[in-house]
PDB file of C-alpha atoms and ligand atoms in Angstrom:
ATOM      1  CA  MET A 219       4.521  -9.683  14.576  1.00  0.00           C
ATOM      2  CA  ILE A 220       2.495 -11.637  17.049  1.00  0.00           C
ATOM      3  CA  THR A 221       3.310 -15.114  19.117  1.00  0.00           C
ATOM      4  CA  TYR A 222       2.092 -18.008  17.724  1.00  0.00           C
ATOM      5  CA  HIS A 223       0.495 -18.206  21.182  1.00  0.00           C
ATOM      6  CA  THR A 224      -1.911 -15.246  20.580  1.00  0.00           C
ATOM      7  CA  PHE A 225      -2.468 -16.360  16.943  1.00  0.00           C
ATOM      8  CA  ALA A 226      -3.793 -19.601  18.349  1.00  0.00           C
ATOM      9  CA  GLU A 227      -6.043 -17.530  20.313  1.00  0.00           C
ATOM     10  CA  ARG A 228      -7.277 -15.625  17.501  1.00  0.00           C
ATOM     11  CA  CYS A 229      -7.268 -18.647  15.395  1.00  0.00           C
ATOM     12  CA  ASP A 230      -9.517 -20.263  18.284  1.00  0.00           C
ATOM     13  CA  ALA A 231     -11.647 -17.175  18.525  1.00  0.00           C
ATOM     14  CA  LEU A 232     -12.586 -16.828  14.833  1.00  0.00           C
ATOM     15  CA  LEU A 233     -13.330 -20.272  14.535  1.00  0.00           C
ATOM     16  CA  GLU A 234     -16.086 -20.222  16.921  1.00  0.00           C
ATOM     17  CA  LYS A 235     -17.609 -17.556  15.280  1.00  0.00           C
ATOM     18  CA  VAL A 236     -17.312 -19.164  12.153  1.00  0.00           C
ATOM     19  CA  ALA A 237     -19.009 -22.189  13.390  1.00  0.00           C
ATOM     20  CA  LYS A 238     -21.720 -19.767  15.107  1.00  0.00           C
ATOM     21  CA  ALA A 239     -22.636 -18.317  11.783  1.00  0.00           C
ATOM     22  CA  CYS A 240     -22.545 -21.800  10.411  1.00  0.00           C
ATOM     23  CA  THR A 241     -25.210 -23.045  12.589  1.00  0.00           C
ATOM     24  CA  ALA A 242     -27.333 -20.148  12.219  1.00  0.00           C
ATOM     25  CA  CYS A 243     -28.251 -20.458   8.949  1.00  0.00           C
ATOM     26  CA  GLY A 244     -27.914 -24.643   8.972  1.00  0.00           C
ATOM     27  CA  ARG A 245     -24.589 -25.042   7.461  1.00  0.00           C
ATOM     28  CA  ALA A 246     -21.912 -27.857   8.650  1.00  0.00           C
ATOM     29  CA  PRO A 247     -18.926 -25.492  10.420  1.00  0.00           C
ATOM     30  CA  ASP A 248     -16.528 -27.499   8.328  1.00  0.00           C
ATOM     31  CA  SER A 249     -18.021 -26.281   4.890  1.00  0.00           C
ATOM     32  CA  VAL A 250     -16.224 -22.457   5.372  1.00  0.00           C
ATOM     33  CA  LYS A 251     -12.513 -22.793   4.645  1.00  0.00           C
ATOM     34  CA  VAL A 252     -10.075 -19.816   6.300  1.00  0.00           C
ATOM     35  CA  LEU A 253      -7.645 -18.483   4.187  1.00  0.00           C
ATOM     36  CA  ALA A 254      -5.120 -15.827   6.429  1.00  0.00           C
ATOM     37  CA  VAL A 255      -4.385 -13.074   4.476  1.00  0.00           C
ATOM     38  CA  THR A 256      -0.671 -12.386   5.380  1.00  0.00           C
ATOM     39  CA  LYS A 257       0.130  -9.005   3.606  1.00  0.00           C
ATOM     40  CA  THR A 258       2.333  -7.039   4.963  1.00  0.00           C
ATOM     41  CA  HIS A 259       3.036  -9.393   7.258  1.00  0.00           C
ATOM     42  CA  PRO A 260       6.094 -11.880   7.851  1.00  0.00           C
ATOM     43  CA  ALA A 261       6.422 -15.474   5.660  1.00  0.00           C
ATOM     44  CA  GLU A 262       6.461 -16.260   9.963  1.00  0.00           C
ATOM     45  CA  ALA A 263       2.767 -15.019   9.715  1.00  0.00           C
ATOM     46  CA  ALA A 264       2.010 -18.125   6.817  1.00  0.00           C
ATOM     47  CA  GLU A 265       3.550 -20.680   8.631  1.00  0.00           C
ATOM     48  CA  TYR A 266       1.417 -19.474  11.669  1.00  0.00           C
ATOM     49  CA  ALA A 267      -1.257 -20.185   9.814  1.00  0.00           C
ATOM     50  CA  VAL A 268      -0.289 -23.901   8.666  1.00  0.00           C
ATOM     51  CA  ARG A 269       0.727 -24.903  11.756  1.00  0.00           C
ATOM     52  CA  TYR A 270      -2.426 -24.238  13.284  1.00  0.00           C
ATOM     53  CA  GLY A 271      -4.120 -26.073  10.463  1.00  0.00           C
ATOM     54  CA  LEU A 272      -5.563 -23.021   8.465  1.00  0.00           C
ATOM     55  CA  TYR A 273      -6.297 -23.572   4.806  1.00  0.00           C
ATOM     56  CA  GLY A 274      -3.297 -21.229   3.399  1.00  0.00           C
ATOM     57  CA  ALA A 275      -1.987 -18.077   2.847  1.00  0.00           C
ATOM     58  CA  GLY A 276      -3.425 -15.373   0.570  1.00  0.00           C
ATOM     59  CA  GLU A 277      -1.422 -12.560  -0.513  1.00  0.00           C
ATOM     60  CA  ASN A 278      -2.007  -9.597  -3.056  1.00  0.00           C
ATOM     61  CA  ARG A 279       1.228  -8.829  -4.563  1.00  0.00           C
ATOM     62  CA  VAL A 280       3.342 -11.251  -6.329  1.00  0.00           C
ATOM     63  CA  GLN A 281       6.345  -8.973  -5.685  1.00  0.00           C
ATOM     64  CA  GLU A 282       6.023  -9.146  -1.951  1.00  0.00           C
ATOM     65  CA  ALA A 283       4.690 -12.914  -1.789  1.00  0.00           C
ATOM     66  CA  ILE A 284       7.500 -14.471  -4.142  1.00  0.00           C
ATOM     67  CA  PRO A 285      10.109 -14.032  -1.459  1.00  0.00           C
ATOM     68  CA  LYS A 286       7.801 -15.423   1.141  1.00  0.00           C
ATOM     69  CA  ILE A 287       6.786 -17.958  -1.055  1.00  0.00           C
ATOM     70  CA  GLU A 288      10.367 -19.327  -1.684  1.00  0.00           C
ATOM     71  CA  SER A 289      11.489 -19.148   1.887  1.00  0.00           C
ATOM     72  CA  SER A 290       8.759 -21.162   3.474  1.00  0.00           C
ATOM     73  CA  PRO A 291       7.891 -25.116   3.529  1.00  0.00           C
ATOM     74  CA  ASP A 292       6.350 -26.309   0.471  1.00  0.00           C
ATOM     75  CA  ALA A 293       3.340 -27.449   2.639  1.00  0.00           C
ATOM     76  CA  ILE A 294       2.121 -23.966   2.452  1.00  0.00           C
ATOM     77  CA  ARG A 295      -0.816 -23.280  -0.253  1.00  0.00           C
ATOM     78  CA  TRP A 296      -0.475 -19.887  -1.499  1.00  0.00           C
ATOM     79  CA  GLU A 297      -3.181 -17.888  -3.129  1.00  0.00           C
ATOM     80  CA  LEU A 298      -3.043 -14.815  -5.229  1.00  0.00           C
ATOM     81  CA  ILE A 299      -5.925 -13.013  -3.887  1.00  0.00           C
ATOM     82  CA  GLY A 300      -4.916  -9.276  -5.367  1.00  0.00           C
ATOM     83  CA  HIS A 301      -5.138  -7.346  -8.887  1.00  0.00           C
ATOM     84  CA  LEU A 302      -2.898  -9.271 -11.083  1.00  0.00           C
ATOM     85  CA  GLN A 303      -1.331  -7.302 -13.916  1.00  0.00           C
ATOM     86  CA  SER A 304      -0.807  -9.670 -17.326  1.00  0.00           C
ATOM     87  CA  ASN A 305       2.602  -8.622 -17.798  1.00  0.00           C
ATOM     88  CA  LYS A 306       3.137 -10.748 -13.763  1.00  0.00           C
ATOM     89  CA  ALA A 307       1.403 -13.542 -15.109  1.00  0.00           C
ATOM     90  CA  LYS A 308       3.710 -15.702 -15.493  1.00  0.00           C
ATOM     91  CA  LEU A 309       5.398 -15.518 -12.128  1.00  0.00           C
ATOM     92  CA  ALA A 310       2.240 -15.884 -10.462  1.00  0.00           C
ATOM     93  CA  ALA A 311       1.104 -18.868 -12.600  1.00  0.00           C
ATOM     94  CA  GLN A 312       4.614 -20.379 -11.407  1.00  0.00           C
ATOM     95  CA  HIS A 313       4.539 -19.560  -7.634  1.00  0.00           C
ATOM     96  CA  PHE A 314       0.663 -19.474  -6.365  1.00  0.00           C
ATOM     97  CA  ASP A 315      -1.301 -22.429  -6.200  1.00  0.00           C
ATOM     98  CA  ARG A 316      -4.684 -20.395  -6.968  1.00  0.00           C
ATOM     99  CA  ILE A 317      -5.342 -17.219  -8.878  1.00  0.00           C
ATOM    100  CA  GLN A 318      -8.210 -15.808  -7.190  1.00  0.00           C
ATOM    101  CA  SER A 319      -8.044 -12.415  -8.921  1.00  0.00           C
ATOM    102  CA  VAL A 320      -8.718 -13.114 -12.486  1.00  0.00           C
ATOM    103  CA  ASP A 321     -10.882 -10.442 -13.924  1.00  0.00           C
ATOM    104  CA  SER A 322      -9.766 -10.313 -18.325  1.00  0.00           C
ATOM    105  CA  GLU A 323      -9.707 -12.376 -21.118  1.00  0.00           C
ATOM    106  CA  LYS A 324      -6.114 -10.959 -21.630  1.00  0.00           C
ATOM    107  CA  LEU A 325      -5.249 -12.270 -17.999  1.00  0.00           C
ATOM    108  CA  LEU A 326      -7.053 -15.497 -18.684  1.00  0.00           C
ATOM    109  CA  LYS A 327      -5.073 -15.723 -21.657  1.00  0.00           C
ATOM    110  CA  LYS A 328      -1.820 -15.315 -20.155  1.00  0.00           C
ATOM    111  CA  LEU A 329      -1.965 -17.490 -17.765  1.00  0.00           C
ATOM    112  CA  ASN A 330      -3.322 -20.204 -19.546  1.00  0.00           C
ATOM    113  CA  THR A 331      -0.207 -20.133 -21.939  1.00  0.00           C
ATOM    114  CA  ALA A 332       1.864 -19.412 -18.728  1.00  0.00           C
ATOM    115  CA  ALA A 333       0.469 -22.673 -17.221  1.00  0.00           C
ATOM    116  CA  ASP A 334       0.634 -24.562 -20.196  1.00  0.00           C
ATOM    117  CA  SER A 335       4.570 -23.854 -20.482  1.00  0.00           C
ATOM    118  CA  LEU A 336       5.070 -24.424 -17.093  1.00  0.00           C
ATOM    119  CA  GLY A 337       2.992 -27.843 -17.591  1.00  0.00           C
ATOM    120  CA  LYS A 338       0.523 -27.411 -14.993  1.00  0.00           C
ATOM    121  CA  GLN A 339      -3.282 -27.204 -14.745  1.00  0.00           C
ATOM    122  CA  LEU A 340      -3.739 -23.751 -12.683  1.00  0.00           C
ATOM    123  CA  PRO A 341      -6.607 -23.244 -10.220  1.00  0.00           C
ATOM    124  CA  ILE A 342      -8.262 -20.316 -10.607  1.00  0.00           C
ATOM    125  CA  LEU A 343     -11.398 -17.937  -9.372  1.00  0.00           C
ATOM    126  CA  LEU A 344     -13.006 -15.473 -11.023  1.00  0.00           C
ATOM    127  CA  GLU A 345     -13.182 -11.958  -9.398  1.00  0.00           C
ATOM    128  CA  VAL A 346     -16.487 -10.820  -9.955  1.00  0.00           C
ATOM    129  CA  ASN A 347     -17.180  -6.941  -8.967  1.00  0.00           C
ATOM    130  CA  ALA A 348     -20.722  -8.375  -7.223  1.00  0.00           C
ATOM    131  CA  GLY A 349     -20.884  -4.801  -5.727  1.00  0.00           C
ATOM    132  CA  ASP A 350     -20.856  -2.604  -8.901  1.00  0.00           C
ATOM    133  CA  ASP A 351     -17.988  -0.813  -6.648  1.00  0.00           C
ATOM    134  CA  PRO A 352     -16.086   1.886  -9.062  1.00  0.00           C
ATOM    135  CA  ALA A 353     -13.211   1.026  -6.600  1.00  0.00           C
ATOM    136  CA  LYS A 354     -12.541  -2.525  -7.228  1.00  0.00           C
ATOM    137  CA  PHE A 355     -11.542  -4.520  -9.740  1.00  0.00           C
ATOM    138  CA  GLY A 356     -13.275  -7.612 -10.950  1.00  0.00           C
ATOM    139  CA  VAL A 357     -15.641  -8.272 -13.860  1.00  0.00           C
ATOM    140  CA  SER A 358     -19.270  -6.816 -13.447  1.00  0.00           C
ATOM    141  CA  CYS A 359     -21.607  -9.808 -13.104  1.00  0.00           C
ATOM    142  CA  GLU A 360     -23.411  -8.992 -16.321  1.00  0.00           C
ATOM    143  CA  ASP A 361     -19.870  -9.627 -18.433  1.00  0.00           C
ATOM    144  CA  THR A 362     -19.056 -12.951 -15.953  1.00  0.00           C
ATOM    145  CA  PRO A 363     -20.871 -15.790 -18.465  1.00  0.00           C
ATOM    146  CA  ARG A 364     -18.593 -14.448 -21.205  1.00  0.00           C
ATOM    147  CA  LEU A 365     -15.276 -14.561 -19.083  1.00  0.00           C
ATOM    148  CA  LEU A 366     -16.421 -17.949 -18.229  1.00  0.00           C
ATOM    149  CA  GLU A 367     -16.902 -18.649 -21.208  1.00  0.00           C
ATOM    150  CA  ALA A 368     -13.328 -17.920 -22.248  1.00  0.00           C
ATOM    151  CA  ALA A 369     -11.769 -19.461 -18.908  1.00  0.00           C
ATOM    152  CA  LEU A 370     -13.560 -22.823 -20.024  1.00  0.00           C
ATOM    153  CA  GLU A 371     -11.850 -22.869 -23.289  1.00  0.00           C
ATOM    154  CA  CYS A 372      -8.413 -22.340 -21.826  1.00  0.00           C
ATOM    155  CA  SER A 373      -7.338 -26.319 -21.355  1.00  0.00           C
ATOM    156  CA  SER A 374      -4.385 -25.127 -18.978  1.00  0.00           C
ATOM    157  CA  LEU A 375      -6.507 -23.883 -16.594  1.00  0.00           C
ATOM    158  CA  ARG A 376      -9.619 -24.894 -14.104  1.00  0.00           C
ATOM    159  CA  VAL A 377     -12.204 -22.393 -12.915  1.00  0.00           C
ATOM    160  CA  GLU A 378     -13.168 -23.879  -9.594  1.00  0.00           C
ATOM    161  CA  GLY A 379     -15.088 -20.573  -8.515  1.00  0.00           C
ATOM    162  CA  LEU A 380     -16.315 -16.891  -7.925  1.00  0.00           C
ATOM    163  CA  MET A 381     -14.376 -14.346  -5.683  1.00  0.00           C
ATOM    164  CA  THR A 382     -15.471 -11.129  -4.393  1.00  0.00           C
ATOM    165  CA  ILE A 383     -14.672  -8.111  -2.237  1.00  0.00           C
ATOM    166  CA  ALA A 384     -17.623  -6.136  -1.063  1.00  0.00           C
ATOM    167  CA  PRO A 385     -17.744  -2.633  -1.483  1.00  0.00           C
ATOM    168  CA  LEU A 386     -16.519  -0.830   2.135  1.00  0.00           C
ATOM    169  CA  SER A 387     -19.515   0.972   3.673  1.00  0.00           C
ATOM    170  CA  SER A 388     -20.563   1.006   7.101  1.00  0.00           C
ATOM    171  CA  ASP A 389     -24.177   0.104   5.856  1.00  0.00           C
ATOM    172  CA  LYS A 390     -23.967  -3.838   6.727  1.00  0.00           C
ATOM    173  CA  SER A 391     -26.993  -4.438   3.936  1.00  0.00           C
ATOM    174  CA  ILE A 392     -24.468  -3.594   0.993  1.00  0.00           C
ATOM    175  CA  SER A 393     -22.106  -6.268   1.778  1.00  0.00           C
ATOM    176  CA  LYS A 394     -25.040  -8.898   2.318  1.00  0.00           C
ATOM    177  CA  ILE A 395     -26.305  -7.650  -1.328  1.00  0.00           C
ATOM    178  CA  SER A 396     -22.996  -8.241  -2.883  1.00  0.00           C
ATOM    179  CA  PHE A 397     -22.658 -11.760  -1.022  1.00  0.00           C
ATOM    180  CA  GLU A 398     -25.304 -13.008  -2.336  1.00  0.00           C
ATOM    181  CA  ARG A 399     -25.330 -11.653  -6.038  1.00  0.00           C
ATOM    182  CA  LEU A 400     -22.060 -13.234  -6.034  1.00  0.00           C
ATOM    183  CA  SER A 401     -24.100 -16.567  -5.073  1.00  0.00           C
ATOM    184  CA  ALA A 402     -27.384 -16.170  -7.197  1.00  0.00           C
ATOM    185  CA  LEU A 403     -24.928 -15.772 -10.063  1.00  0.00           C
ATOM    186  CA  ARG A 404     -22.994 -18.829  -9.407  1.00  0.00           C
ATOM    187  CA  ASP A 405     -25.995 -20.889  -9.221  1.00  0.00           C
ATOM    188  CA  THR A 406     -26.975 -19.478 -12.319  1.00  0.00           C
ATOM    189  CA  LEU A 407     -23.563 -19.916 -14.076  1.00  0.00           C
ATOM    190  CA  GLU A 408     -23.528 -24.003 -12.870  1.00  0.00           C
ATOM    191  CA  GLY A 409     -26.785 -24.424 -14.755  1.00  0.00           C
ATOM    192  CA  THR A 410     -26.235 -22.180 -17.969  1.00  0.00           C
ATOM    193  CA  PHE A 411     -22.416 -24.024 -18.728  1.00  0.00           C
ATOM    194  CA  SER A 412     -23.467 -26.846 -16.772  1.00  0.00           C
ATOM    195  CA  VAL A 413     -20.111 -27.190 -14.858  1.00  0.00           C
ATOM    196  CA  GLU A 414     -19.885 -27.132 -11.194  1.00  0.00           C
ATOM    197  CA  LEU A 415     -18.128 -23.914  -9.384  1.00  0.00           C
ATOM    198  CA  PRO A 416     -17.902 -25.139  -6.070  1.00  0.00           C
ATOM    199  CA  GLU A 417     -15.394 -22.253  -4.436  1.00  0.00           C
ATOM    200  CA  LEU A 418     -17.239 -18.570  -3.280  1.00  0.00           C
ATOM    201  CA  SER A 419     -14.283 -16.908  -2.115  1.00  0.00           C
ATOM    202  CA  MET A 420     -16.250 -13.965  -0.010  1.00  0.00           C
ATOM    203  CA  GLY A 421     -16.109 -12.944   3.457  1.00  0.00           C
ATOM    204  CA  MET A 422     -12.982 -10.402   5.355  1.00  0.00           C
ATOM    205  CA  THR A 423     -12.629  -9.039   8.610  1.00  0.00           C
ATOM    206  CA  GLY A 424     -15.786  -7.108   8.818  1.00  0.00           C
ATOM    207  CA  ASP A 425     -18.108  -8.885   7.132  1.00  0.00           C
ATOM    208  CA  PHE A 426     -17.666 -13.170   6.878  1.00  0.00           C
ATOM    209  CA  GLU A 427     -20.526 -13.593   8.754  1.00  0.00           C
ATOM    210  CA  ALA A 428     -22.711 -11.950   6.293  1.00  0.00           C
ATOM    211  CA  ALA A 429     -20.554 -13.860   3.833  1.00  0.00           C
ATOM    212  CA  ILE A 430     -20.771 -17.407   5.345  1.00  0.00           C
ATOM    213  CA  GLN A 431     -24.825 -16.694   5.449  1.00  0.00           C
ATOM    214  CA  ALA A 432     -25.088 -16.039   2.283  1.00  0.00           C
ATOM    215  CA  GLY A 433     -22.517 -19.348   1.114  1.00  0.00           C
ATOM    216  CA  SER A 434     -19.240 -18.481   1.288  1.00  0.00           C
ATOM    217  CA  THR A 435     -16.990 -21.514   1.293  1.00  0.00           C
ATOM    218  CA  LEU A 436     -13.540 -19.645   1.985  1.00  0.00           C
ATOM    219  CA  ILE A 437     -13.374 -16.695   3.603  1.00  0.00           C
ATOM    220  CA  ARG A 438     -10.103 -14.436   3.475  1.00  0.00           C
ATOM    221  CA  VAL A 439      -8.890 -12.994   7.081  1.00  0.00           C
ATOM    222  CA  GLY A 440      -6.113 -11.074   7.669  1.00  0.00           C
ATOM    223  CA  THR A 441      -6.507  -8.199  10.303  1.00  0.00           C
ATOM    224  CA  TYR A 442      -8.564 -10.467  12.623  1.00  0.00           C
ATOM    225  CA  LEU A 443      -5.931 -13.049  13.013  1.00  0.00           C
ATOM    226  CA  TYR A 444      -2.606 -10.603  12.755  1.00  0.00           C
ATOM    227  CA  GLY A 445      -3.829  -7.118  14.086  1.00  0.00           C
ATOM    228  CA  GLU A 446      -4.278  -3.953  11.638  1.00  0.00           C
ATOM    229  CA  ARG A 447      -1.777  -3.319   8.689  1.00  0.00           C
ATOM    230  CA  PRO A 448       0.570  -0.559   8.859  1.00  0.00           C
ATOM    231  CA  PRO A 449      -0.640   1.644   5.836  1.00  0.00           C
ATOM    232  CA  ILE A 450       0.672   1.392   2.118  1.00  0.00           C
TER     233      ILE A 450
HETATM  234  C1  LIG B 177      -6.548  -7.884   2.768  1.00  0.00           C
HETATM  235  C2  LIG B 177      -7.171  -8.423   2.060  1.00  0.00           C
HETATM  236  C3  LIG B 177      -8.775  -9.267   2.848  1.00  0.00           C
HETATM  237  C4  LIG B 177      -8.292  -9.150   4.633  1.00  0.00           C
HETATM  238  O1  LIG B 177      -8.721  -8.416   4.729  1.00  0.00           O
HETATM  239  P1  LIG B 177      -8.931  -8.417   6.689  1.00  0.00           P
HETATM  240  O2  LIG B 177     -10.068  -7.058   6.280  1.00  0.00           O
HETATM  241  O3  LIG B 177      -7.408  -7.732   6.601  1.00  0.00           O
HETATM  242  O4  LIG B 177      -9.323  -9.017   6.852  1.00  0.00           O
HETATM  243  C5  LIG B 177      -9.319 -10.138   1.868  1.00  0.00           C
HETATM  244  N1  LIG B 177      -9.528 -10.255   0.607  1.00  0.00           N
HETATM  245  C6  LIG B 177      -8.785  -9.073   0.077  1.00  0.00           C
HETATM  246  C7  LIG B 177      -8.820  -9.529  -1.188  1.00  0.00           C
HETATM  247  C8  LIG B 177      -7.661  -8.405   0.618  1.00  0.00           C
HETATM  248  O5  LIG B 177      -6.899  -7.633  -0.367  1.00  0.00           O
END
């Protein structure tokens, strides 16, 4: 594990790049939050993020995250960014502050029931496969209105926006198009359903600048901050 000092230097550099990307497209630098992606790293990684003042920590597996969440100070905000199987919906609703990876009606129902029984309003994002990538989870752009409609009927869930993971490609125009599609989809949905969907979670180590340009409000960054992850 890297030292806090190294981590803080990387955060400084990252925030500088974020500010530059914001300025380049006329956005306020504080309009983009950074979610530190701590998967495969010890709980300390999330503590670093909070100590520096980043927005929170992102994990992609419920099982891996729970011991970290339980051993960490309450001040850390945890978000689930990886695929969630509906049989783990209850555990996820219990431990996470927000679930970004909601992509089916079945999962919506399970999360709603779980949040209801926990007596909480659970914030969620809908994960959209905006790049039509067969290797990715997420609802298609075409099916997102139907999923949003179902989500708005879930009284214990609060839909705060959309999330996407761009296809992995050396062609930068592919991620750019995915981000622009997500942003346009959000605008359309806000009009159609008369709701506000302020959060656009998009952009990672390799593509956060393009995501910011397309309107990202939350970038999810792991490798840039903590270094390469061991292969799983
Ligand atoms: C791992 C992961 C990230 C972070 O990716 P990096 O390239 O390491 O910044 C972001 N989002 C999701 C959904 C992830 O699973």
